Amino acid sequence: LDLGTCRGCALPGKGGAVVEVKGAGKWHEACFLCSACGSLAGPARKKAEGRRVFCQACWVELYAPACA
């Protein structure tokens, strides 16, 4: 069963847990970690930038606009 290529490590996903994120591709569960803090970047809390994925808190800290 070919599950596509992981966006995190570029290896094929063959069995096991795979996370698919609309607009960010498929990831091995073990590769779907926040690029900033290393915590699990669960599907409801992720923001992806290319091959990097962030938990909601880190994405807000790094990319969200701030009010003056």
PDB file of N, CA and C in Angstrom:
ATOM      1  N   LEU A   1       0.849  -1.187   0.000  1.00  0.00           N
ATOM      2  CA  LEU A   1       0.000   0.000   0.000  1.00  0.00           C
ATOM      3  C   LEU A   1       0.885   1.238   0.000  1.00  0.00           C
ATOM      4  N   ASP A   2       0.868   1.984  -1.079  1.00  0.00           N
ATOM      5  CA  ASP A   2       1.658   3.204  -1.184  1.00  0.00           C
ATOM      6  C   ASP A   2       0.810   4.375  -0.724  1.00  0.00           C
ATOM      7  N   LEU A   3       1.297   5.076   0.279  1.00  0.00           N
ATOM      8  CA  LEU A   3       0.543   6.204   0.834  1.00  0.00           C
ATOM      9  C   LEU A   3       1.112   7.552   0.412  1.00  0.00           C
ATOM     10  N   GLY A   4       1.974   7.575  -0.587  1.00  0.00           N
ATOM     11  CA  GLY A   4       2.556   8.826  -1.052  1.00  0.00           C
ATOM     12  C   GLY A   4       3.876   9.110  -0.364  1.00  0.00           C
ATOM     13  N   THR A   5       4.432  10.270  -0.648  1.00  0.00           N
ATOM     14  CA  THR A   5       5.724  10.673  -0.101  1.00  0.00           C
ATOM     15  C   THR A   5       5.519  11.633   1.063  1.00  0.00           C
ATOM     16  N   CYS A   6       6.260  11.404   2.134  1.00  0.00           N
ATOM     17  CA  CYS A   6       6.178  12.259   3.326  1.00  0.00           C
ATOM     18  C   CYS A   6       6.805  13.618   3.024  1.00  0.00           C
ATOM     19  N   ARG A   7       6.106  14.695   3.338  1.00  0.00           N
ATOM     20  CA  ARG A   7       6.636  16.050   3.126  1.00  0.00           C
ATOM     21  C   ARG A   7       7.746  16.376   4.115  1.00  0.00           C
ATOM     22  N   GLY A   8       7.796  15.668   5.233  1.00  0.00           N
ATOM     23  CA  GLY A   8       8.818  15.953   6.238  1.00  0.00           C
ATOM     24  C   GLY A   8      10.168  15.344   5.923  1.00  0.00           C
ATOM     25  N   CYS A   9      10.175  14.055   5.523  1.00  0.00           N
ATOM     26  CA  CYS A   9      11.445  13.348   5.314  1.00  0.00           C
ATOM     27  C   CYS A   9      11.659  12.911   3.873  1.00  0.00           C
ATOM     28  N   ALA A  10      10.661  13.094   3.020  1.00  0.00           N
ATOM     29  CA  ALA A  10      10.721  12.736   1.593  1.00  0.00           C
ATOM     30  C   ALA A  10      10.812  11.235   1.335  1.00  0.00           C
ATOM     31  N   LEU A  11      10.533  10.412   2.329  1.00  0.00           N
ATOM     32  CA  LEU A  11      10.515   8.969   2.137  1.00  0.00           C
ATOM     33  C   LEU A  11       9.087   8.520   1.872  1.00  0.00           C
ATOM     34  N   PRO A  12       8.919   7.358   1.212  1.00  0.00           N
ATOM     35  CA  PRO A  12       7.560   6.883   0.937  1.00  0.00           C
ATOM     36  C   PRO A  12       6.830   6.486   2.212  1.00  0.00           C
ATOM     37  N   GLY A  13       5.534   6.731   2.220  1.00  0.00           N
ATOM     38  CA  GLY A  13       4.693   6.312   3.332  1.00  0.00           C
ATOM     39  C   GLY A  13       4.085   4.973   2.999  1.00  0.00           C
ATOM     40  N   LYS A  14       4.574   3.925   3.608  1.00  0.00           N
ATOM     41  CA  LYS A  14       4.075   2.572   3.313  1.00  0.00           C
ATOM     42  C   LYS A  14       3.583   1.956   4.613  1.00  0.00           C
ATOM     43  N   GLY A  15       2.299   2.046   4.870  1.00  0.00           N
ATOM     44  CA  GLY A  15       1.731   1.513   6.102  1.00  0.00           C
ATOM     45  C   GLY A  15       1.996   2.453   7.268  1.00  0.00           C
ATOM     46  N   GLY A  16       1.534   2.103   8.430  1.00  0.00           N
ATOM     47  CA  GLY A  16       1.716   2.957   9.592  1.00  0.00           C
ATOM     48  C   GLY A  16       0.797   4.160   9.544  1.00  0.00           C
ATOM     49  N   ALA A  17       0.994   5.075  10.452  1.00  0.00           N
ATOM     50  CA  ALA A  17       0.140   6.254  10.552  1.00  0.00           C
ATOM     51  C   ALA A  17       0.651   7.368   9.648  1.00  0.00           C
ATOM     52  N   VAL A  18      -0.251   7.928   8.856  1.00  0.00           N
ATOM     53  CA  VAL A  18       0.071   9.035   7.959  1.00  0.00           C
ATOM     54  C   VAL A  18      -0.934  10.151   8.218  1.00  0.00           C
ATOM     55  N   VAL A  19      -0.449  11.384   8.303  1.00  0.00           N
ATOM     56  CA  VAL A  19      -1.295  12.555   8.486  1.00  0.00           C
ATOM     57  C   VAL A  19      -1.368  13.264   7.147  1.00  0.00           C
ATOM     58  N   GLU A  20      -2.575  13.543   6.665  1.00  0.00           N
ATOM     59  CA  GLU A  20      -2.727  14.286   5.415  1.00  0.00           C
ATOM     60  C   GLU A  20      -3.329  15.640   5.740  1.00  0.00           C
ATOM     61  N   VAL A  21      -2.642  16.694   5.314  1.00  0.00           N
ATOM     62  CA  VAL A  21      -3.064  18.058   5.601  1.00  0.00           C
ATOM     63  C   VAL A  21      -3.371  18.746   4.286  1.00  0.00           C
ATOM     64  N   LYS A  22      -4.575  19.251   4.148  1.00  0.00           N
ATOM     65  CA  LYS A  22      -4.971  19.941   2.924  1.00  0.00           C
ATOM     66  C   LYS A  22      -4.003  21.086   2.650  1.00  0.00           C
ATOM     67  N   GLY A  23      -3.422  21.073   1.471  1.00  0.00           N
ATOM     68  CA  GLY A  23      -2.490  22.116   1.076  1.00  0.00           C
ATOM     69  C   GLY A  23      -1.060  21.898   1.550  1.00  0.00           C
ATOM     70  N   ALA A  24      -0.828  20.885   2.407  1.00  0.00           N
ATOM     71  CA  ALA A  24       0.517  20.647   2.920  1.00  0.00           C
ATOM     72  C   ALA A  24       0.968  19.210   2.697  1.00  0.00           C
ATOM     73  N   GLY A  25       0.164  18.387   2.033  1.00  0.00           N
ATOM     74  CA  GLY A  25       0.555  17.031   1.689  1.00  0.00           C
ATOM     75  C   GLY A  25       0.415  16.024   2.810  1.00  0.00           C
ATOM     76  N   LYS A  26       1.129  14.890   2.615  1.00  0.00           N
ATOM     77  CA  LYS A  26       1.071  13.785   3.567  1.00  0.00           C
ATOM     78  C   LYS A  26       2.354  13.737   4.382  1.00  0.00           C
ATOM     79  N   TRP A  27       2.226  13.360   5.636  1.00  0.00           N
ATOM     80  CA  TRP A  27       3.349  13.301   6.574  1.00  0.00           C
ATOM     81  C   TRP A  27       3.282  11.995   7.346  1.00  0.00           C
ATOM     82  N   HIS A  28       4.447  11.370   7.628  1.00  0.00           N
ATOM     83  CA  HIS A  28       4.468  10.284   8.605  1.00  0.00           C
ATOM     84  C   HIS A  28       4.064  10.908   9.946  1.00  0.00           C
ATOM     85  N   GLU A  29       3.385  10.160  10.765  1.00  0.00           N
ATOM     86  CA  GLU A  29       2.994  10.688  12.078  1.00  0.00           C
ATOM     87  C   GLU A  29       4.220  11.162  12.857  1.00  0.00           C
ATOM     88  N   ALA A  30       5.321  10.418  12.788  1.00  0.00           N
ATOM     89  CA  ALA A  30       6.531  10.776  13.525  1.00  0.00           C
ATOM     90  C   ALA A  30       7.212  12.033  12.977  1.00  0.00           C
ATOM     91  N   CYS A  31       6.949  12.397  11.723  1.00  0.00           N
ATOM     92  CA  CYS A  31       7.544  13.593  11.109  1.00  0.00           C
ATOM     93  C   CYS A  31       6.684  14.832  11.335  1.00  0.00           C
ATOM     94  N   PHE A  32       5.457  14.640  11.803  1.00  0.00           N
ATOM     95  CA  PHE A  32       4.520  15.751  11.940  1.00  0.00           C
ATOM     96  C   PHE A  32       4.695  16.437  13.294  1.00  0.00           C
ATOM     97  N   LEU A  33       5.895  16.991  13.506  1.00  0.00           N
ATOM     98  CA  LEU A  33       6.239  17.671  14.743  1.00  0.00           C
ATOM     99  C   LEU A  33       6.527  19.133  14.461  1.00  0.00           C
ATOM    100  N   CYS A  34       6.236  19.977  15.412  1.00  0.00           N
ATOM    101  CA  CYS A  34       6.491  21.407  15.273  1.00  0.00           C
ATOM    102  C   CYS A  34       7.972  21.650  15.012  1.00  0.00           C
ATOM    103  N   SER A  35       8.284  22.416  13.982  1.00  0.00           N
ATOM    104  CA  SER A  35       9.670  22.725  13.627  1.00  0.00           C
ATOM    105  C   SER A  35      10.327  23.653  14.638  1.00  0.00           C
ATOM    106  N   ALA A  36       9.558  24.342  15.449  1.00  0.00           N
ATOM    107  CA  ALA A  36      10.120  25.273  16.420  1.00  0.00           C
ATOM    108  C   ALA A  36      10.307  24.635  17.797  1.00  0.00           C
ATOM    109  N   CYS A  37       9.268  23.995  18.331  1.00  0.00           N
ATOM    110  CA  CYS A  37       9.351  23.488  19.704  1.00  0.00           C
ATOM    111  C   CYS A  37       9.410  21.967  19.800  1.00  0.00           C
ATOM    112  N   GLY A  38       9.142  21.252  18.702  1.00  0.00           N
ATOM    113  CA  GLY A  38       9.232  19.804  18.702  1.00  0.00           C
ATOM    114  C   GLY A  38       8.012  19.066  19.215  1.00  0.00           C
ATOM    115  N   SER A  39       6.965  19.789  19.599  1.00  0.00           N
ATOM    116  CA  SER A  39       5.755  19.126  20.076  1.00  0.00           C
ATOM    117  C   SER A  39       4.944  18.604  18.896  1.00  0.00           C
ATOM    118  N   LEU A  40       4.021  17.698  19.156  1.00  0.00           N
ATOM    119  CA  LEU A  40       3.149  17.183  18.112  1.00  0.00           C
ATOM    120  C   LEU A  40       2.318  18.333  17.558  1.00  0.00           C
ATOM    121  N   ALA A  41       2.342  18.498  16.250  1.00  0.00           N
ATOM    122  CA  ALA A  41       1.614  19.595  15.610  1.00  0.00           C
ATOM    123  C   ALA A  41       0.289  19.076  15.084  1.00  0.00           C
ATOM    124  N   GLY A  42      -0.550  18.555  15.944  1.00  0.00           N
ATOM    125  CA  GLY A  42      -1.802  17.913  15.568  1.00  0.00           C
ATOM    126  C   GLY A  42      -2.564  18.629  14.473  1.00  0.00           C
ATOM    127  N   PRO A  43      -3.327  17.896  13.651  1.00  0.00           N
ATOM    128  CA  PRO A  43      -3.999  18.455  12.478  1.00  0.00           C
ATOM    129  C   PRO A  43      -4.853  19.683  12.765  1.00  0.00           C
ATOM    130  N   ALA A  44      -5.443  19.761  13.938  1.00  0.00           N
ATOM    131  CA  ALA A  44      -6.292  20.910  14.237  1.00  0.00           C
ATOM    132  C   ALA A  44      -5.470  22.130  14.640  1.00  0.00           C
ATOM    133  N   ARG A  45      -4.160  21.932  14.893  1.00  0.00           N
ATOM    134  CA  ARG A  45      -3.350  23.026  15.407  1.00  0.00           C
ATOM    135  C   ARG A  45      -2.160  23.367  14.524  1.00  0.00           C
ATOM    136  N   LYS A  46      -2.126  22.909  13.307  1.00  0.00           N
ATOM    137  CA  LYS A  46      -0.940  23.096  12.479  1.00  0.00           C
ATOM    138  C   LYS A  46      -1.049  24.273  11.533  1.00  0.00           C
ATOM    139  N   LYS A  47       0.100  24.766  11.174  1.00  0.00           N
ATOM    140  CA  LYS A  47       0.249  25.679  10.050  1.00  0.00           C
ATOM    141  C   LYS A  47       1.504  25.203   9.344  1.00  0.00           C
ATOM    142  N   ALA A  48       1.445  24.978   8.051  1.00  0.00           N
ATOM    143  CA  ALA A  48       2.595  24.451   7.323  1.00  0.00           C
ATOM    144  C   ALA A  48       3.200  25.527   6.440  1.00  0.00           C
ATOM    145  N   GLU A  49       4.512  25.547   6.390  1.00  0.00           N
ATOM    146  CA  GLU A  49       5.274  26.433   5.524  1.00  0.00           C
ATOM    147  C   GLU A  49       6.272  25.550   4.781  1.00  0.00           C
ATOM    148  N   GLY A  50       5.916  25.081   3.595  1.00  0.00           N
ATOM    149  CA  GLY A  50       6.794  24.175   2.854  1.00  0.00           C
ATOM    150  C   GLY A  50       6.950  22.859   3.574  1.00  0.00           C
ATOM    151  N   ARG A  51       8.177  22.487   3.916  1.00  0.00           N
ATOM    152  CA  ARG A  51       8.423  21.239   4.647  1.00  0.00           C
ATOM    153  C   ARG A  51       8.466  21.461   6.144  1.00  0.00           C
ATOM    154  N   ARG A  52       8.210  22.633   6.588  1.00  0.00           N
ATOM    155  CA  ARG A  52       8.185  22.915   8.024  1.00  0.00           C
ATOM    156  C   ARG A  52       6.736  23.001   8.477  1.00  0.00           C
ATOM    157  N   VAL A  53       6.465  22.494   9.653  1.00  0.00           N
ATOM    158  CA  VAL A  53       5.118  22.523  10.208  1.00  0.00           C
ATOM    159  C   VAL A  53       5.226  23.046  11.640  1.00  0.00           C
ATOM    160  N   PHE A  54       4.222  23.812  12.054  1.00  0.00           N
ATOM    161  CA  PHE A  54       4.268  24.455  13.361  1.00  0.00           C
ATOM    162  C   PHE A  54       2.994  24.186  14.136  1.00  0.00           C
ATOM    163  N   CYS A  55       3.110  24.065  15.459  1.00  0.00           N
ATOM    164  CA  CYS A  55       1.922  24.022  16.297  1.00  0.00           C
ATOM    165  C   CYS A  55       1.315  25.431  16.275  1.00  0.00           C
ATOM    166  N   GLN A  56       0.095  25.550  16.705  1.00  0.00           N
ATOM    167  CA  GLN A  56      -0.592  26.847  16.648  1.00  0.00           C
ATOM    168  C   GLN A  56       0.159  27.927  17.414  1.00  0.00           C
ATOM    169  N   ALA A  57       0.650  27.611  18.614  1.00  0.00           N
ATOM    170  CA  ALA A  57       1.328  28.620  19.439  1.00  0.00           C
ATOM    171  C   ALA A  57       2.591  29.148  18.763  1.00  0.00           C
ATOM    172  N   CYS A  58       3.408  28.269  18.210  1.00  0.00           N
ATOM    173  CA  CYS A  58       4.638  28.712  17.543  1.00  0.00           C
ATOM    174  C   CYS A  58       4.339  29.478  16.265  1.00  0.00           C
ATOM    175  N   TRP A  59       3.320  29.033  15.495  1.00  0.00           N
ATOM    176  CA  TRP A  59       2.975  29.752  14.271  1.00  0.00           C
ATOM    177  C   TRP A  59       2.543  31.174  14.598  1.00  0.00           C
ATOM    178  N   VAL A  60       1.744  31.331  15.625  1.00  0.00           N
ATOM    179  CA  VAL A  60       1.288  32.671  16.024  1.00  0.00           C
ATOM    180  C   VAL A  60       2.487  33.523  16.420  1.00  0.00           C
ATOM    181  N   GLU A  61       3.380  32.959  17.212  1.00  0.00           N
ATOM    182  CA  GLU A  61       4.575  33.708  17.652  1.00  0.00           C
ATOM    183  C   GLU A  61       5.451  34.121  16.474  1.00  0.00           C
ATOM    184  N   LEU A  62       5.592  33.249  15.477  1.00  0.00           N
ATOM    185  CA  LEU A  62       6.501  33.513  14.367  1.00  0.00           C
ATOM    186  C   LEU A  62       5.878  34.298  13.211  1.00  0.00           C
ATOM    187  N   TYR A  63       4.594  34.062  12.904  1.00  0.00           N
ATOM    188  CA  TYR A  63       4.020  34.582  11.669  1.00  0.00           C
ATOM    189  C   TYR A  63       2.788  35.454  11.808  1.00  0.00           C
ATOM    190  N   ALA A  64       2.090  35.402  12.906  1.00  0.00           N
ATOM    191  CA  ALA A  64       0.833  36.156  13.012  1.00  0.00           C
ATOM    192  C   ALA A  64       1.105  37.646  13.133  1.00  0.00           C
ATOM    193  N   PRO A  65       0.302  38.468  12.469  1.00  0.00           N
ATOM    194  CA  PRO A  65       0.469  39.909  12.604  1.00  0.00           C
ATOM    195  C   PRO A  65       0.162  40.359  14.030  1.00  0.00           C
ATOM    196  N   ALA A  66       0.896  41.333  14.478  1.00  0.00           N
ATOM    197  CA  ALA A  66       0.701  41.848  15.841  1.00  0.00           C
ATOM    198  C   ALA A  66       0.143  43.273  15.770  1.00  0.00           C
ATOM    199  N   CYS A  67      -0.736  43.583  16.695  1.00  0.00           N
ATOM    200  CA  CYS A  67      -1.287  44.939  16.775  1.00  0.00           C
ATOM    201  C   CYS A  67      -0.270  45.866  17.412  1.00  0.00           C
ATOM    202  N   ALA A  68      -0.295  47.106  17.035  1.00  0.00           N
ATOM    203  CA  ALA A  68       0.643  48.083  17.585  1.00  0.00           C
ATOM    204  C   ALA A  68       0.248  48.515  18.980  1.00  0.00           C
TER     205      ALA A  68
END
